[in-house]
mmCIF file of C-alpha atoms and ligand atoms in Angstrom:
data_model
loop_
_atom_site.group_PDB
_atom_site.id
_atom_site.type_symbol
_atom_site.label_atom_id
_atom_site.label_comp_id
_atom_site.label_asym_id
_atom_site.label_seq_id
_atom_site.Cartn_x
_atom_site.Cartn_y
_atom_site.Cartn_z
ATOM 1 C CA MET A 274 28.015 71.936 140.613
ATOM 2 C CA PRO A 275 29.920 74.507 138.616
ATOM 3 C CA GLU A 276 28.439 77.871 138.586
ATOM 4 C CA ARG A 277 26.300 79.094 135.862
ATOM 5 C CA PRO A 278 24.086 81.281 137.633
ATOM 6 C CA HIS A 279 22.227 83.240 135.479
ATOM 7 C CA ASP A 280 19.396 83.888 134.101
ATOM 8 C CA VAL A 281 16.713 85.834 132.869
ATOM 9 C CA LEU A 282 14.974 87.414 135.547
ATOM 10 C CA ARG A 283 11.482 87.277 134.297
ATOM 11 C CA ARG A 284 10.285 89.786 136.742
ATOM 12 C CA ARG A 285 7.380 91.073 134.862
ATOM 13 C CA SER A 286 6.035 92.914 137.837
ATOM 14 C CA LEU A 287 9.372 94.098 139.000
ATOM 15 C CA LEU A 288 9.272 97.500 140.571
ATOM 16 C CA LEU A 289 12.720 98.833 140.042
ATOM 17 C CA ALA A 290 14.098 100.728 142.941
ATOM 18 C CA PHE A 291 16.243 102.773 140.676
ATOM 19 C CA VAL A 292 16.498 105.919 142.654
ATOM 20 C CA ALA A 293 18.180 108.744 140.852
ATOM 21 C CA CYS A 294 21.287 108.634 142.948
ATOM 22 C CA ALA A 295 21.792 105.009 142.041
ATOM 23 C CA TRP A 296 21.992 105.809 138.381
ATOM 24 C CA ALA A 297 24.229 108.734 139.184
ATOM 25 C CA GLY A 298 26.703 106.320 140.665
ATOM 26 C CA CYS A 299 26.030 106.377 144.388
ATOM 27 C CA ALA A 300 26.596 102.653 144.395
ATOM 28 C CA THR A 301 30.308 102.242 144.105
ATOM 29 C CA VAL A 302 32.774 99.451 144.458
ATOM 30 C CA GLY A 303 34.555 100.127 147.699
ATOM 31 C CA GLU A 304 38.058 101.386 147.471
ATOM 32 C CA GLN A 305 38.124 102.075 143.791
ATOM 33 C CA GLY A 306 35.160 104.367 144.141
ATOM 34 C CA GLN A 307 34.090 103.282 140.704
ATOM 35 C CA ALA A 308 30.452 103.372 139.652
ATOM 36 C CA LEU A 309 28.841 99.957 139.742
ATOM 37 C CA VAL A 310 26.729 100.601 136.694
ATOM 38 C CA PRO A 311 29.164 101.424 133.911
ATOM 39 C CA THR A 312 28.484 104.530 131.893
ATOM 40 C CA ARG A 313 31.961 105.643 130.852
ATOM 41 C CA TYR A 314 32.024 104.173 127.371
ATOM 42 C CA GLN A 315 29.204 103.502 124.972
ATOM 43 C CA ALA A 316 29.122 101.449 121.783
ATOM 44 C CA ARG A 317 26.146 101.076 119.501
ATOM 45 C CA THR A 318 25.386 98.037 117.392
ATOM 46 C CA GLY A 319 21.969 97.574 115.826
ATOM 47 C CA PRO A 320 19.275 97.846 118.505
ATOM 48 C CA PHE A 321 21.815 97.602 121.336
ATOM 49 C CA ILE A 322 23.707 100.293 123.170
ATOM 50 C CA VAL A 323 26.493 98.796 125.229
ATOM 51 C CA PHE A 324 27.891 100.550 128.313
ATOM 52 C CA SER A 325 31.196 99.638 129.904
ATOM 53 C CA ASN A 326 33.925 101.126 132.043
ATOM 54 C CA ALA A 327 36.593 100.042 129.566
ATOM 55 C CA PRO A 328 36.463 100.859 125.863
ATOM 56 C CA LEU A 329 35.236 98.118 123.550
ATOM 57 C CA ALA A 330 36.926 97.889 120.161
ATOM 58 C CA ALA A 331 34.594 98.020 117.197
ATOM 59 C CA ASP A 332 35.522 94.426 116.382
ATOM 60 C CA ALA A 333 35.269 93.170 119.981
ATOM 61 C CA PRO A 334 33.717 89.681 120.135
ATOM 62 C CA ALA A 335 31.009 90.943 122.476
ATOM 63 C CA LEU A 336 29.861 93.525 119.952
ATOM 64 C CA HIS A 337 30.206 91.095 117.071
ATOM 65 C CA GLY A 338 28.086 88.569 118.951
ATOM 66 C CA LEU A 339 25.305 91.088 119.460
ATOM 67 C CA HIS A 340 25.528 92.284 115.867
ATOM 68 C CA SER A 341 25.287 88.752 114.475
ATOM 69 C CA LEU A 342 22.488 87.872 116.891
ATOM 70 C CA GLU A 343 20.239 90.478 115.351
ATOM 71 C CA ALA A 344 20.796 88.932 111.929
ATOM 72 C CA ASP A 345 20.415 85.386 113.266
ATOM 73 C CA VAL A 346 17.071 86.128 114.896
ATOM 74 C CA GLU A 347 15.793 87.833 111.774
ATOM 75 C CA SER A 348 16.983 85.013 109.533
ATOM 76 C CA ALA A 349 15.454 82.257 111.668
ATOM 77 C CA LEU A 350 12.304 83.927 112.952
ATOM 78 C CA GLY A 351 11.714 86.862 110.639
ATOM 79 C CA LEU A 352 11.737 89.174 113.648
ATOM 80 C CA ARG A 353 13.409 92.540 113.628
ATOM 81 C CA VAL A 354 13.355 95.361 116.127
ATOM 82 C CA ALA A 355 11.818 98.457 114.619
ATOM 83 C CA SER A 356 14.241 101.372 114.380
ATOM 84 C CA GLU A 357 11.924 103.646 116.370
ATOM 85 C CA GLN A 358 12.097 101.348 119.393
ATOM 86 C CA PRO A 359 14.283 102.513 122.292
ATOM 87 C CA ALA A 360 17.702 100.871 122.257
ATOM 88 C CA VAL A 361 18.218 97.803 124.402
ATOM 89 C CA GLU A 362 20.617 98.881 127.157
ATOM 90 C CA VAL A 363 23.465 96.468 127.849
ATOM 91 C CA TYR A 364 25.694 97.062 130.867
ATOM 92 C CA ILE A 365 28.947 95.118 131.074
ATOM 93 C CA LEU A 366 30.378 95.436 134.546
ATOM 94 C CA ASN A 367 34.098 95.176 135.125
ATOM 95 C CA ASP A 368 34.278 91.751 136.688
ATOM 96 C CA ARG A 369 32.448 89.219 138.790
ATOM 97 C CA GLU A 370 33.226 91.055 142.011
ATOM 98 C CA SER A 371 31.626 94.230 140.714
ATOM 99 C CA PHE A 372 28.641 92.282 139.428
ATOM 100 C CA THR A 373 28.186 90.468 142.728
ATOM 101 C CA HIS A 374 28.356 93.772 144.554
ATOM 102 C CA PHE A 375 25.824 95.231 142.125
ATOM 103 C CA LEU A 376 23.421 92.345 142.676
ATOM 104 C CA ARG A 377 23.689 92.627 146.429
ATOM 105 C CA PHE A 378 23.088 96.336 146.274
ATOM 106 C CA TYR A 379 20.114 96.394 143.922
ATOM 107 C CA TYR A 380 18.725 92.854 143.984
ATOM 108 C CA PRO A 381 19.665 91.262 147.285
ATOM 109 C CA GLU A 382 16.790 88.811 146.956
ATOM 110 C CA LEU A 383 18.265 87.216 143.852
ATOM 111 C CA PRO A 384 20.468 84.153 143.790
ATOM 112 C CA THR A 385 23.921 84.439 142.330
ATOM 113 C CA ARG A 386 23.959 84.642 138.580
ATOM 114 C CA ARG A 387 26.137 85.754 135.728
ATOM 115 C CA ALA A 388 23.701 87.893 133.802
ATOM 116 C CA PHE A 389 20.101 88.871 133.646
ATOM 117 C CA PHE A 390 17.568 90.714 131.573
ATOM 118 C CA LEU A 391 14.747 92.825 132.803
ATOM 119 C CA ALA A 392 12.036 94.850 131.177
ATOM 120 C CA GLN A 393 10.176 97.753 132.610
ATOM 121 C CA GLY A 394 7.858 99.749 130.441
ATOM 122 C CA SER A 395 9.703 100.501 127.230
ATOM 123 C CA ARG A 396 13.116 99.882 128.781
ATOM 124 C CA ARG A 397 14.902 96.602 128.150
ATOM 125 C CA VAL A 398 18.103 96.163 130.087
ATOM 126 C CA VAL A 399 20.776 93.474 130.196
ATOM 127 C CA TYR A 400 23.367 93.275 132.949
ATOM 128 C CA THR A 401 26.448 91.101 132.913
ATOM 129 C CA PHE A 402 30.195 91.355 133.457
ATOM 130 C CA GLN A 403 33.487 90.792 131.690
ATOM 131 C CA GLY A 404 34.127 87.070 131.921
ATOM 132 C CA GLU A 405 35.079 84.100 129.846
ATOM 133 C CA ARG A 406 31.483 83.418 128.794
ATOM 134 C CA LEU A 407 30.584 87.005 128.073
ATOM 135 C CA GLU A 408 29.568 86.463 124.448
ATOM 136 C CA GLU A 409 27.318 83.538 125.291
ATOM 137 C CA ASP A 410 25.729 85.376 128.204
ATOM 138 C CA LEU A 411 25.174 88.458 126.104
ATOM 139 C CA ARG A 412 23.586 86.542 123.254
ATOM 140 C CA HIS A 413 21.322 84.657 125.657
ATOM 141 C CA GLU A 414 20.065 87.731 127.477
ATOM 142 C CA ALA A 415 19.968 89.858 124.344
ATOM 143 C CA THR A 416 17.755 87.214 122.733
ATOM 144 C CA HIS A 417 15.278 87.711 125.570
ATOM 145 C CA ALA A 418 15.457 91.451 124.956
ATOM 146 C CA LEU A 419 14.899 91.162 121.194
ATOM 147 C CA LEU A 420 11.974 88.790 121.674
ATOM 148 C CA HIS A 421 10.457 91.066 124.278
ATOM 149 C CA VAL A 422 10.629 94.018 121.906
ATOM 150 C CA ALA A 423 9.530 92.204 118.748
ATOM 151 C CA VAL A 424 6.916 89.840 120.225
ATOM 152 C CA GLY A 425 6.195 90.643 123.863
ATOM 153 C CA ASP A 426 5.888 88.160 126.684
ATOM 154 C CA LEU A 427 6.521 84.589 125.628
ATOM 155 C CA PRO A 428 5.700 81.369 127.452
ATOM 156 C CA LEU A 429 8.607 80.655 129.779
ATOM 157 C CA TRP A 430 9.787 77.487 128.030
ATOM 158 C CA LEU A 431 9.747 79.133 124.608
ATOM 159 C CA ASP A 432 11.529 82.245 125.846
ATOM 160 C CA GLU A 433 14.285 80.156 127.399
ATOM 161 C CA GLY A 434 14.417 77.655 124.549
ATOM 162 C CA LEU A 435 14.963 80.412 122.006
ATOM 163 C CA ALA A 436 17.573 82.096 124.213
ATOM 164 C CA GLU A 437 19.406 78.786 124.544
ATOM 165 C CA TYR A 438 19.157 78.294 120.790
ATOM 166 C CA PHE A 439 20.616 81.674 119.895
ATOM 167 C CA GLU A 440 23.235 81.935 122.640
ATOM 168 C CA SER A 441 25.696 79.795 120.695
ATOM 169 C CA PRO A 442 28.012 81.601 118.312
ATOM 170 C CA ASP A 443 26.401 82.397 115.008
ATOM 171 C CA ASN A 444 28.220 79.653 113.105
ATOM 172 C CA ARG A 445 26.704 76.888 115.238
ATOM 173 C CA ARG A 446 23.179 77.299 113.876
ATOM 174 C CA GLY A 447 21.568 76.747 117.238
ATOM 175 C CA LEU A 448 23.534 73.632 118.093
ATOM 176 C CA ASN A 449 24.351 73.264 121.752
ATOM 177 C CA ALA A 450 26.919 70.542 122.310
ATOM 178 C CA GLU A 451 26.389 70.575 126.043
ATOM 179 C CA HIS A 452 22.655 69.999 125.782
ATOM 180 C CA MET A 453 23.077 67.333 123.127
ATOM 181 C CA SER A 454 25.552 65.439 125.253
ATOM 182 C CA ARG A 455 23.252 65.508 128.286
ATOM 183 C CA LEU A 456 19.969 64.528 126.683
ATOM 184 C CA PRO A 457 20.953 60.875 126.078
ATOM 185 C CA GLN A 458 21.809 60.652 129.766
ATOM 186 C CA ASP A 459 18.403 62.079 130.579
ATOM 187 C CA VAL A 460 16.772 59.380 128.442
ATOM 188 C CA ALA A 461 18.878 56.667 130.064
ATOM 189 C CA LEU A 462 17.591 57.866 133.429
ATOM 190 C CA GLY A 463 14.004 57.484 132.296
ATOM 191 C CA TRP A 464 13.218 61.004 131.194
ATOM 192 C CA LYS A 465 10.730 61.539 128.397
ATOM 193 C CA PRO A 466 9.993 64.815 126.667
ATOM 194 C CA ASP A 467 6.659 66.325 127.499
ATOM 195 C CA LEU A 468 5.917 69.641 125.833
ATOM 196 C CA ALA A 469 2.581 70.126 127.564
ATOM 197 C CA LYS A 470 4.271 69.758 130.938
ATOM 198 C CA LEU A 471 6.968 72.193 129.898
ATOM 199 C CA GLU A 472 4.278 74.651 128.869
ATOM 200 C CA SER A 473 2.776 74.496 132.352
ATOM 201 C CA LEU A 474 5.864 76.104 133.903
ATOM 202 C CA THR A 475 5.406 79.785 134.629
ATOM 203 C CA ASN A 476 8.200 80.578 137.070
ATOM 204 C CA VAL A 477 11.831 80.412 136.027
ATOM 205 C CA ARG A 478 12.675 79.088 139.463
ATOM 206 C CA GLU A 479 10.653 75.986 138.630
ATOM 207 C CA MET A 480 12.808 75.225 135.617
ATOM 208 C CA THR A 481 15.452 72.587 136.100
ATOM 209 C CA THR A 482 18.544 72.320 133.960
ATOM 210 C CA ARG A 483 16.795 69.462 132.195
ATOM 211 C CA ASP A 484 13.846 71.727 131.417
ATOM 212 C CA TYR A 485 16.287 74.147 129.787
ATOM 213 C CA ARG A 486 17.714 71.303 127.724
ATOM 214 C CA GLU A 487 14.258 70.180 126.678
ATOM 215 C CA SER A 488 13.223 73.740 125.816
ATOM 216 C CA TRP A 489 16.292 74.087 123.622
ATOM 217 C CA ALA A 490 15.577 70.710 122.002
ATOM 218 C CA TRP A 491 11.992 71.658 121.123
ATOM 219 C CA VAL A 492 13.111 74.915 119.568
ATOM 220 C CA HIS A 493 15.835 73.161 117.581
ATOM 221 C CA PHE A 494 13.354 70.520 116.469
ATOM 222 C CA LEU A 495 10.767 73.070 115.412
ATOM 223 C CA LEU A 496 13.238 75.214 113.494
ATOM 224 C CA ASN A 497 15.241 72.466 111.830
ATOM 225 C CA SER A 498 13.174 69.318 111.342
ATOM 226 C CA ALA A 499 10.549 70.200 108.738
ATOM 227 C CA PRO A 500 9.182 73.400 107.179
ATOM 228 C CA THR A 501 5.758 72.624 108.619
ATOM 229 C CA ASN A 502 7.185 72.516 112.137
ATOM 230 C CA LYS A 503 8.990 75.806 111.629
ATOM 231 C CA ALA A 504 5.734 77.296 110.348
ATOM 232 C CA LEU A 505 4.028 76.197 113.583
ATOM 233 C CA LEU A 506 6.620 78.028 115.644
ATOM 234 C CA LEU A 507 6.426 81.168 113.530
ATOM 235 C CA SER A 508 2.636 81.219 113.637
ATOM 236 C CA THR A 509 2.773 80.827 117.403
ATOM 237 C CA LEU A 510 5.097 83.813 117.683
ATOM 238 C CA ALA A 511 2.835 85.816 115.378
ATOM 239 C CA ASP A 512 -0.187 85.002 117.544
ATOM 240 C CA LEU A 513 1.711 85.852 120.713
ATOM 241 C CA ARG A 514 2.517 89.218 119.196
ATOM 242 C CA THR A 515 -0.981 90.080 118.046
ATOM 243 C CA SER A 516 -3.275 88.342 120.515
ATOM 244 C CA PRO A 517 -1.280 86.677 123.285
ATOM 245 C CA SER A 518 -4.281 85.691 125.357
ATOM 246 C CA LYS A 519 -5.677 83.667 122.467
ATOM 247 C CA ALA A 520 -2.445 82.044 121.317
ATOM 248 C CA VAL A 521 -2.866 78.280 121.208
ATOM 249 C CA PRO A 522 -0.030 76.390 122.954
ATOM 250 C CA LEU A 523 2.384 74.669 120.611
ATOM 251 C CA SER A 524 1.626 71.266 122.076
ATOM 252 C CA LYS A 525 -1.924 71.693 120.769
ATOM 253 C CA ARG A 526 -0.739 72.787 117.329
ATOM 254 C CA LEU A 527 1.419 69.773 116.612
ATOM 255 C CA PRO A 528 -0.795 67.749 114.275
ATOM 256 C CA ALA A 529 0.575 64.356 115.162
ATOM 257 C CA GLY A 530 -0.384 64.606 118.810
ATOM 258 C CA ASP A 531 1.717 64.616 121.930
ATOM 259 C CA GLN A 532 3.037 61.099 121.896
ATOM 260 C CA ILE A 533 4.287 61.132 118.317
ATOM 261 C CA ALA A 534 5.683 64.636 118.696
ATOM 262 C CA ASN A 535 7.584 63.622 121.813
ATOM 263 C CA ALA A 536 9.043 60.623 119.982
ATOM 264 C CA SER A 537 9.902 62.821 117.010
ATOM 265 C CA LEU A 538 11.800 65.146 119.290
ATOM 266 C CA LEU A 539 14.023 62.357 120.567
ATOM 267 C CA ALA A 540 14.623 61.082 117.034
ATOM 268 C CA HIS A 541 15.565 64.585 115.917
ATOM 269 C CA VAL A 542 18.029 65.092 118.757
ATOM 270 C CA GLU A 543 19.647 61.742 118.064
ATOM 271 C CA LYS A 544 19.902 62.510 114.359
ATOM 272 C CA VAL A 545 21.485 65.902 115.000
ATOM 273 C CA ARG A 546 23.739 64.530 117.715
ATOM 274 C CA THR A 547 25.241 61.904 115.461
ATOM 275 C CA GLN A 548 25.952 64.271 112.613
ATOM 276 C CA PRO A 549 29.676 65.027 112.280
ATOM 277 C CA ALA A 550 29.218 68.767 112.727
ATOM 278 C CA ALA A 551 27.473 68.182 116.030
ATOM 279 C CA SER A 552 30.082 65.951 117.565
ATOM 280 C CA ALA A 553 32.136 68.750 119.079
ATOM 281 C CA PRO A 554 32.952 68.027 122.716
ATOM 282 C CA PRO A 555 30.698 69.665 125.248
ATOM 283 C CA ALA A 556 31.909 72.698 127.089
ATOM 284 C CA GLU A 557 33.713 71.784 130.256
ATOM 285 C CA VAL A 558 31.847 74.304 132.292
ATOM 286 C CA THR A 559 28.332 73.136 132.874
ATOM 287 C CA THR A 560 25.525 75.492 132.164
ATOM 288 C CA VAL A 561 23.302 75.942 135.127
ATOM 289 C CA ARG A 562 20.698 78.614 135.304
ATOM 290 C CA LEU A 563 19.181 79.598 138.582
ATOM 291 C CA GLN A 564 19.431 76.052 139.755
ATOM 292 C CA ASP A 565 23.063 76.270 140.695
ATOM 293 C CA THR A 566 22.415 74.861 144.117
ATOM 294 C CA MET A 567 19.953 72.215 142.986
ATOM 295 C CA PRO A 568 21.133 68.706 142.214
ATOM 296 C CA ASP A 569 20.754 67.687 138.618
ATOM 297 C CA PRO A 570 19.892 63.991 138.461
ATOM 298 C CA ALA A 571 21.460 63.651 135.023
ATOM 299 C CA LYS A 572 24.793 64.718 136.365
ATOM 300 C CA ARG A 573 24.942 62.753 139.583
ATOM 301 C CA SER A 574 27.791 60.325 139.596
ATOM 302 C CA PHE A 575 27.299 56.597 139.780
ATOM 303 C CA PHE A 576 28.414 56.596 143.410
ATOM 304 C CA GLY A 577 26.266 59.599 144.069
ATOM 305 C CA ARG A 578 23.241 57.667 142.801
ATOM 306 C CA LEU A 579 24.233 54.701 144.956
ATOM 307 C CA ARG A 580 24.449 56.939 147.957
ATOM 308 C CA GLY A 581 21.007 58.234 147.108
ATOM 309 C CA MET A 582 19.647 54.700 146.851
ATOM 310 C CA PHE A 583 21.241 53.296 149.952
ATOM 311 C CA GLY A 584 21.566 56.356 152.062
ATOM 312 C CA PHE A 585 25.280 56.397 152.716
HETATM 313 ZN ZN1 ZN B 248 17.240 82.955 129.875
#
């Protein structure tokens, strides 16, 4: 399975072993002697301060993606990071090798990934590296950061669904061609959406690639199907911000009940999928988050399924 490590490291209880010397650059990449955590250049856009070892032009796609994300989140969810909040720190390492070295040095327990977000106290930090999916990775992780600042902790599925929704470039309005192309295959294999089951997941390691697709689909459905559905999502976020322990799960807020809501989700995805604007080919590189070593039943080949059935 192609790599798409990733993801948000929802390590709410993470005790960061950030000893002072680490931040001062004790961790270096071998021969180059270059600091693993880039601090040489800084660029500020909205609530983000971006650190890198190479200068980023003011119109760099990475900065543009972060800038537009702030507006996208505010437009869709009415959420904005207050100016008095500490900036979200974004570290863009030089390349995959540096990032891999960084992970091994600071987070040896983590599986391979391309980016991650972590929060500790008032600090929100995103780590990633210069690569061909930098903008997408940044928007995904930065969405987690913005939500964490503006709302707080979100249910896992909703956190990931929103990050998947906003990771696409701003002109896609939350459409994810890859997810839309996979969901019909999921249905053909017998999968049915089940929001209540999705809500029961609390550990990102439990989430399969299909769970990510479903999370994205629910968010897209809620934000784009009917004003009443969008209002349900916004009221949920408002409750999570003000009284998280009392926030009623979305599956319990949908007035039509689980079964009808689940059917409505599939109808919505099919409607969006068949619209001309949504028919762009899926990305060739498959998105996999955390499950990069787990088989995804929706993507097993016909012969692979035969082998599974007959054991050859
Ligand atoms: Zn994520």
